[in-house]
Short mmCIF file of C-alpha atoms and ligand atoms in Angstrom, two decimals:
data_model
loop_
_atom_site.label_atom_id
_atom_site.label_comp_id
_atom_site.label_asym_id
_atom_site.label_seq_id
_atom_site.Cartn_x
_atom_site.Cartn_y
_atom_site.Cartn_z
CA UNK A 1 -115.50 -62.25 50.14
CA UNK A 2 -117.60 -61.60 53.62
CA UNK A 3 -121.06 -61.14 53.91
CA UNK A 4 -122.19 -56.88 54.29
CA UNK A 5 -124.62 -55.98 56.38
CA UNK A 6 -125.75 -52.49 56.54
CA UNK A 7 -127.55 -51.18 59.60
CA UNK A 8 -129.63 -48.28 59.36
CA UNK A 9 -130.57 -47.72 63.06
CA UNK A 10 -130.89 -43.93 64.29
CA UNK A 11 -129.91 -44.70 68.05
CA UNK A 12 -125.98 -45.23 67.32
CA UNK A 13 -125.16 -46.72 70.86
CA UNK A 14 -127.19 -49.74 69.65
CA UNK A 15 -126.06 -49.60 66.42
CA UNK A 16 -122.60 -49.65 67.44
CA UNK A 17 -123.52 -52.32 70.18
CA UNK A 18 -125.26 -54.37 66.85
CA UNK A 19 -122.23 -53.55 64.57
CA UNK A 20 -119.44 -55.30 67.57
CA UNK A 21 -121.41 -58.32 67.59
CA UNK A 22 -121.82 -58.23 63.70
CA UNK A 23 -117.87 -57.85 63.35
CA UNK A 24 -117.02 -60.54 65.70
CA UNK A 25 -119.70 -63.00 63.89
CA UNK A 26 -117.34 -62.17 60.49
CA UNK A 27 -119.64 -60.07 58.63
CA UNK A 28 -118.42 -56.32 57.00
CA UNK A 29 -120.72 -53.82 58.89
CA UNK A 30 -122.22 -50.19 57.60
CA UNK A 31 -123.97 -48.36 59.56
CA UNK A 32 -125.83 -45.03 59.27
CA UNK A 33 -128.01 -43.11 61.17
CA UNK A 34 -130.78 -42.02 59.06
CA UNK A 35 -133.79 -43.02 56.60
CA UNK A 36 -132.22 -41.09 53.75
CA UNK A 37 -128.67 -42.35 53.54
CA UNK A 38 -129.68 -45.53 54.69
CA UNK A 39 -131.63 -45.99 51.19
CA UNK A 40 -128.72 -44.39 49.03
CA UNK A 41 -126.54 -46.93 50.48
CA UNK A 42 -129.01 -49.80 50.31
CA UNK A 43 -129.46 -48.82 46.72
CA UNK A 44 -125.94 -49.36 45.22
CA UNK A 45 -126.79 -53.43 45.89
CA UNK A 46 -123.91 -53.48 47.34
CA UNK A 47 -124.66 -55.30 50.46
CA UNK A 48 -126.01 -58.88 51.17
CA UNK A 49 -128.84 -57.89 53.95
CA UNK A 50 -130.06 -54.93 55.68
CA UNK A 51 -130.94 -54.09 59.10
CA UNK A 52 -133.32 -51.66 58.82
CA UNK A 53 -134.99 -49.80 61.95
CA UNK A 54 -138.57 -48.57 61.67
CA UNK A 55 -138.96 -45.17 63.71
CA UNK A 56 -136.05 -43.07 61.96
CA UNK A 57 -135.65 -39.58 61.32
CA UNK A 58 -136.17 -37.93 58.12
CA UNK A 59 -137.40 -41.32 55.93
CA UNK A 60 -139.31 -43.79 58.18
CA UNK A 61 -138.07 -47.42 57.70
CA UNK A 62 -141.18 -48.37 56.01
CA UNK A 63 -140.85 -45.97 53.67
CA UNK A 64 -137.27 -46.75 53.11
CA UNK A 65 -138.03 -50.50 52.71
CA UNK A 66 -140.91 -49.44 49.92
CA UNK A 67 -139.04 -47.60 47.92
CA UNK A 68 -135.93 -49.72 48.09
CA UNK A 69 -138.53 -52.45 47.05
CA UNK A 70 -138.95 -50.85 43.96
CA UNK A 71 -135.29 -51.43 42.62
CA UNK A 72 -133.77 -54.20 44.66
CA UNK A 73 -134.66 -57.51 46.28
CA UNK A 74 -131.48 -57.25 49.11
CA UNK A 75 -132.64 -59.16 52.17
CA UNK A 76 -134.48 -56.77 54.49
CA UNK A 77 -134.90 -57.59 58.88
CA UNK A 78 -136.97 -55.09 60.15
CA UNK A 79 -136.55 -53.59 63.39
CA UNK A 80 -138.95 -52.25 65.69
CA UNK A 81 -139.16 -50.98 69.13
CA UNK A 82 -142.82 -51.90 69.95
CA UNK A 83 -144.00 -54.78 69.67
CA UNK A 84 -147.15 -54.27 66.91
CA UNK A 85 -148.64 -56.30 65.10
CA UNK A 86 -149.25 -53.30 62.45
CA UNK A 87 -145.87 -53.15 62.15
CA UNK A 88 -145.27 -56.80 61.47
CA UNK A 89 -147.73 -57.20 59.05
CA UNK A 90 -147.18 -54.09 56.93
CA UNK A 91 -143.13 -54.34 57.10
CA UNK A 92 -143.87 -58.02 55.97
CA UNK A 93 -146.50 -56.78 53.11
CA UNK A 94 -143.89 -53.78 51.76
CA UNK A 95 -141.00 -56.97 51.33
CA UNK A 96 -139.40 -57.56 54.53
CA UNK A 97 -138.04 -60.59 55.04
CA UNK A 98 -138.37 -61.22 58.74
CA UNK A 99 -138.64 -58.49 61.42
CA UNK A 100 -137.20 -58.30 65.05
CA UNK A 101 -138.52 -56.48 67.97
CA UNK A 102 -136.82 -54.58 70.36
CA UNK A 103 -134.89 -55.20 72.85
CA UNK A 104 -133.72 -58.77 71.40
CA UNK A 105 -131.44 -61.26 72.65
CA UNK A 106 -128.19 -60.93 69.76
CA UNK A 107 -128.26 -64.59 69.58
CA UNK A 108 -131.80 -63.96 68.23
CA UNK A 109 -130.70 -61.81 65.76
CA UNK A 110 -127.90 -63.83 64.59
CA UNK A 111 -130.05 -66.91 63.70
CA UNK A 112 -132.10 -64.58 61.82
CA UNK A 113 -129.66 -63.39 59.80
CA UNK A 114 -128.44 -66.78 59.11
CA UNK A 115 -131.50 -67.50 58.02
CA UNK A 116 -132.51 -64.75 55.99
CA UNK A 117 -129.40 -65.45 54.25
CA UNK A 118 -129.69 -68.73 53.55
CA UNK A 119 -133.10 -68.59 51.81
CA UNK A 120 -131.43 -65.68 49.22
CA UNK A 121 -128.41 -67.85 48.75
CA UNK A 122 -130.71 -70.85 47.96
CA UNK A 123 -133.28 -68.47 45.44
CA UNK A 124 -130.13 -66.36 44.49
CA UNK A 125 -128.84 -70.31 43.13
CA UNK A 126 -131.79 -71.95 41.69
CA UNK A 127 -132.94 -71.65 38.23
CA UNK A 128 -135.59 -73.96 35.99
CA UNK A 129 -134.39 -75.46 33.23
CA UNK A 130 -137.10 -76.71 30.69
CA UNK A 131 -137.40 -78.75 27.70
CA UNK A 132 -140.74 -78.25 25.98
CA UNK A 133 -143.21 -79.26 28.79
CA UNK A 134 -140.84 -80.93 31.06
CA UNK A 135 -139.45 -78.61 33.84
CA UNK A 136 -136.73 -78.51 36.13
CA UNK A 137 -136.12 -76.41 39.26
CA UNK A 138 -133.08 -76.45 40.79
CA UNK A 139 -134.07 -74.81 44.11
CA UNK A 140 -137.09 -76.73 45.04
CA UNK A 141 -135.41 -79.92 43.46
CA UNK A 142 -138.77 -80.54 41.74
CA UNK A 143 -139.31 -81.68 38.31
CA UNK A 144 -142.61 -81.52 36.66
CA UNK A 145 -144.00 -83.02 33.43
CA UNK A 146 -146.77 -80.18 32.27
CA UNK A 147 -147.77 -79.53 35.68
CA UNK A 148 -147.68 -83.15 37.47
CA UNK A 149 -144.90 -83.80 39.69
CA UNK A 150 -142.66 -86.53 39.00
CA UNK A 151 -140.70 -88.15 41.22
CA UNK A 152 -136.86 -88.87 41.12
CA UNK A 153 -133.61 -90.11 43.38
CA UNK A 154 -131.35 -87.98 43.56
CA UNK A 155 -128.76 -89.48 41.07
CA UNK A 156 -131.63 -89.91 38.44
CA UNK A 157 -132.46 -85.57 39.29
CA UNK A 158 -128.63 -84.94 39.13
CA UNK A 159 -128.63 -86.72 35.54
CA UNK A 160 -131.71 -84.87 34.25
CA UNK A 161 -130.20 -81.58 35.25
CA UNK A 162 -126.98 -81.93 33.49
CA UNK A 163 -128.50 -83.24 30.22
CA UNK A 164 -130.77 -79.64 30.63
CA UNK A 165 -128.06 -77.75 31.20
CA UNK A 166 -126.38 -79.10 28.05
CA UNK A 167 -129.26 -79.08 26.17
CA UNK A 168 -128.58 -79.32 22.65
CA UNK A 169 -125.22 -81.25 23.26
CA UNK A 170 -124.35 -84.68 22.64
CA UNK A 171 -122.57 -86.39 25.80
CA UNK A 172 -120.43 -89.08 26.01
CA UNK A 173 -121.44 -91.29 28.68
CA UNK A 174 -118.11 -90.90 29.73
CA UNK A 175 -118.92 -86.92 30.21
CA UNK A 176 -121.94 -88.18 32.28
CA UNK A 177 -120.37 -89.93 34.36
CA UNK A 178 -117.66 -87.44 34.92
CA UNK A 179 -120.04 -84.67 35.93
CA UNK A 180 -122.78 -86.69 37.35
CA UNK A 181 -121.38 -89.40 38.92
CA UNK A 182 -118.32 -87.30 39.85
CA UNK A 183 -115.47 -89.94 39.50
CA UNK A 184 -113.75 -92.59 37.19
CA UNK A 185 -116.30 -95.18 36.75
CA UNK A 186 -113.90 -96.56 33.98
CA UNK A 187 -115.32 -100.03 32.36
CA UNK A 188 -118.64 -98.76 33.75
CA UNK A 189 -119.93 -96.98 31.20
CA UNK A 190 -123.37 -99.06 31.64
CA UNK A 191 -124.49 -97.35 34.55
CA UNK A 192 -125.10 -94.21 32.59
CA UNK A 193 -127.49 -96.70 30.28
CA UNK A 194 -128.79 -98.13 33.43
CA UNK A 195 -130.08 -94.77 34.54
CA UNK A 196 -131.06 -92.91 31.50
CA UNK A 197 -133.88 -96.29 31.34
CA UNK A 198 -134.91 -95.38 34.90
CA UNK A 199 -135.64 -91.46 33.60
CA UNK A 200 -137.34 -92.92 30.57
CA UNK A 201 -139.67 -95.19 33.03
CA UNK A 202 -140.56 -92.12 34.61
CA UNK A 203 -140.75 -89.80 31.90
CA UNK A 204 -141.23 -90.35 28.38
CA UNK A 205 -142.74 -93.88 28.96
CA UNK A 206 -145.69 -92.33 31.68
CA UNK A 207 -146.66 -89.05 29.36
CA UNK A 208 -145.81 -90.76 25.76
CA UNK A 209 -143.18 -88.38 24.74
CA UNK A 210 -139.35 -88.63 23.82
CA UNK A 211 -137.24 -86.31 25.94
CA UNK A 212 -133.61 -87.81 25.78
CA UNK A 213 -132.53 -88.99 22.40
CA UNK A 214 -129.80 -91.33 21.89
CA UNK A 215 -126.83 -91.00 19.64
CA UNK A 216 -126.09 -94.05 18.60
CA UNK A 217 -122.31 -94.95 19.42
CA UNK A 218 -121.48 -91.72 20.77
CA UNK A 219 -123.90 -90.49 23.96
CA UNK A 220 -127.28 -88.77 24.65
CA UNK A 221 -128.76 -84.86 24.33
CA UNK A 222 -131.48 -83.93 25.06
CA UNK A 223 -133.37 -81.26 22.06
CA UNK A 224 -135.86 -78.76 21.91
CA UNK A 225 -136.94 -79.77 19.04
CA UNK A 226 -137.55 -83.45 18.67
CA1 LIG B 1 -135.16 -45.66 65.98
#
């Protein structure tokens, strides 16, 4: 499915001019020509990121941006013709994203859309998975142990994370290595052992507790209750 962008620009030579580029960079393009529509639309969620001019007839952009802030948290680039810092800062205070001023090179405007994009995908994907004070977060790849940081390679992260998001479930090394590892590790099985010691080290060992329990002859699960 392609990536919508919906332009709310009230001087529709540009927009159009915005909208060609947009189309040839793959992305589905709306485009209106006024404050008030340009919040209905922007308010079905339907679209991925908005383009959203500041001086505009009927609703100003600002005030389209505040009260779209109210119900959704769609990527927002400003646009503005002059080149104020009042703008800036109080588009950036109401929950813009980034801003853009007029006139702009398109190539300008593309890498800020890739970028504003990128950041939602990566917040749109993370999510913190906890067992009591241990805590996970996918996003900033950070795991903490009741507010200090500990520190993991990436396979050891990658093994924490799946035993979180099967929490309560006993898994067969086997499973572990399926998911974690990614591929046959037949006769292997050890490694699994191997690593679950390293996350003990670092965990349970350093702040005295007992996150991953072992089932003896079949796997490991991690509780919330221990
Ligand atoms: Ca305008």
């Amino acid at each position: 499915m392609g990536t919508k962008i919906l332009i709310v620009e009230d001087e529709e030579k540009f927009a159009r001019f915005v909208e060609m580029e947009l189309n040839y960079e793959g992305y589905e393009v709306t485009k209106v020509f006024d404050g008030r529509s340009g919040l209905e639309l922007a308010e079905t969620g339907e679209f991925d990121l908005i383009l959203l001019d500041i001086m505009l007839p009927g609703l100003s952009g600002m005030e389209v941006l505040r009260r779209l802030r109210r119900t959704t948290s769609t990527p927002v680039i400003m646009l503005t013709a002059r080149d104020s810092v009042v703008d800036k800062v109080s588009g950036l205070d109401s929950g813009a994203d980034d801003y853009i001023t007029k006139p702009f090179a398109i190539e300008e405007l593309l890498a800020r859309i890739r970028n504003v994009l990128r950041k939602s995908n990566v917040q749109n994907n993370s999510k913190v998975l906890t067992v009591g004070d241990l805590r996970l977060d996918t996003g900033r790849h950070q795991v903490t142990f009741r507010g200090n940081q500990i520190d993991l390679t990436k396979r050891e992260f990658d093994l924490l994370q799946f035993l979180l998001e099967n929490k309560g479930l006993v898994l067969t090394r086997e499973a572990l290595l399926e998911n974690v590892w990614g591929y046959d590790f037949e006769g292997e099985t050890n490694a699994v052992d191997v690593y679950i010691r390293f996350l003990r080290c670092k965990i349970d060992e350093v702040f005295d507790v007992k996150i991953i329990s072992t089932v003896r002859g079949v796997g490991y699960v991690i509780r919330d209750e221990q």
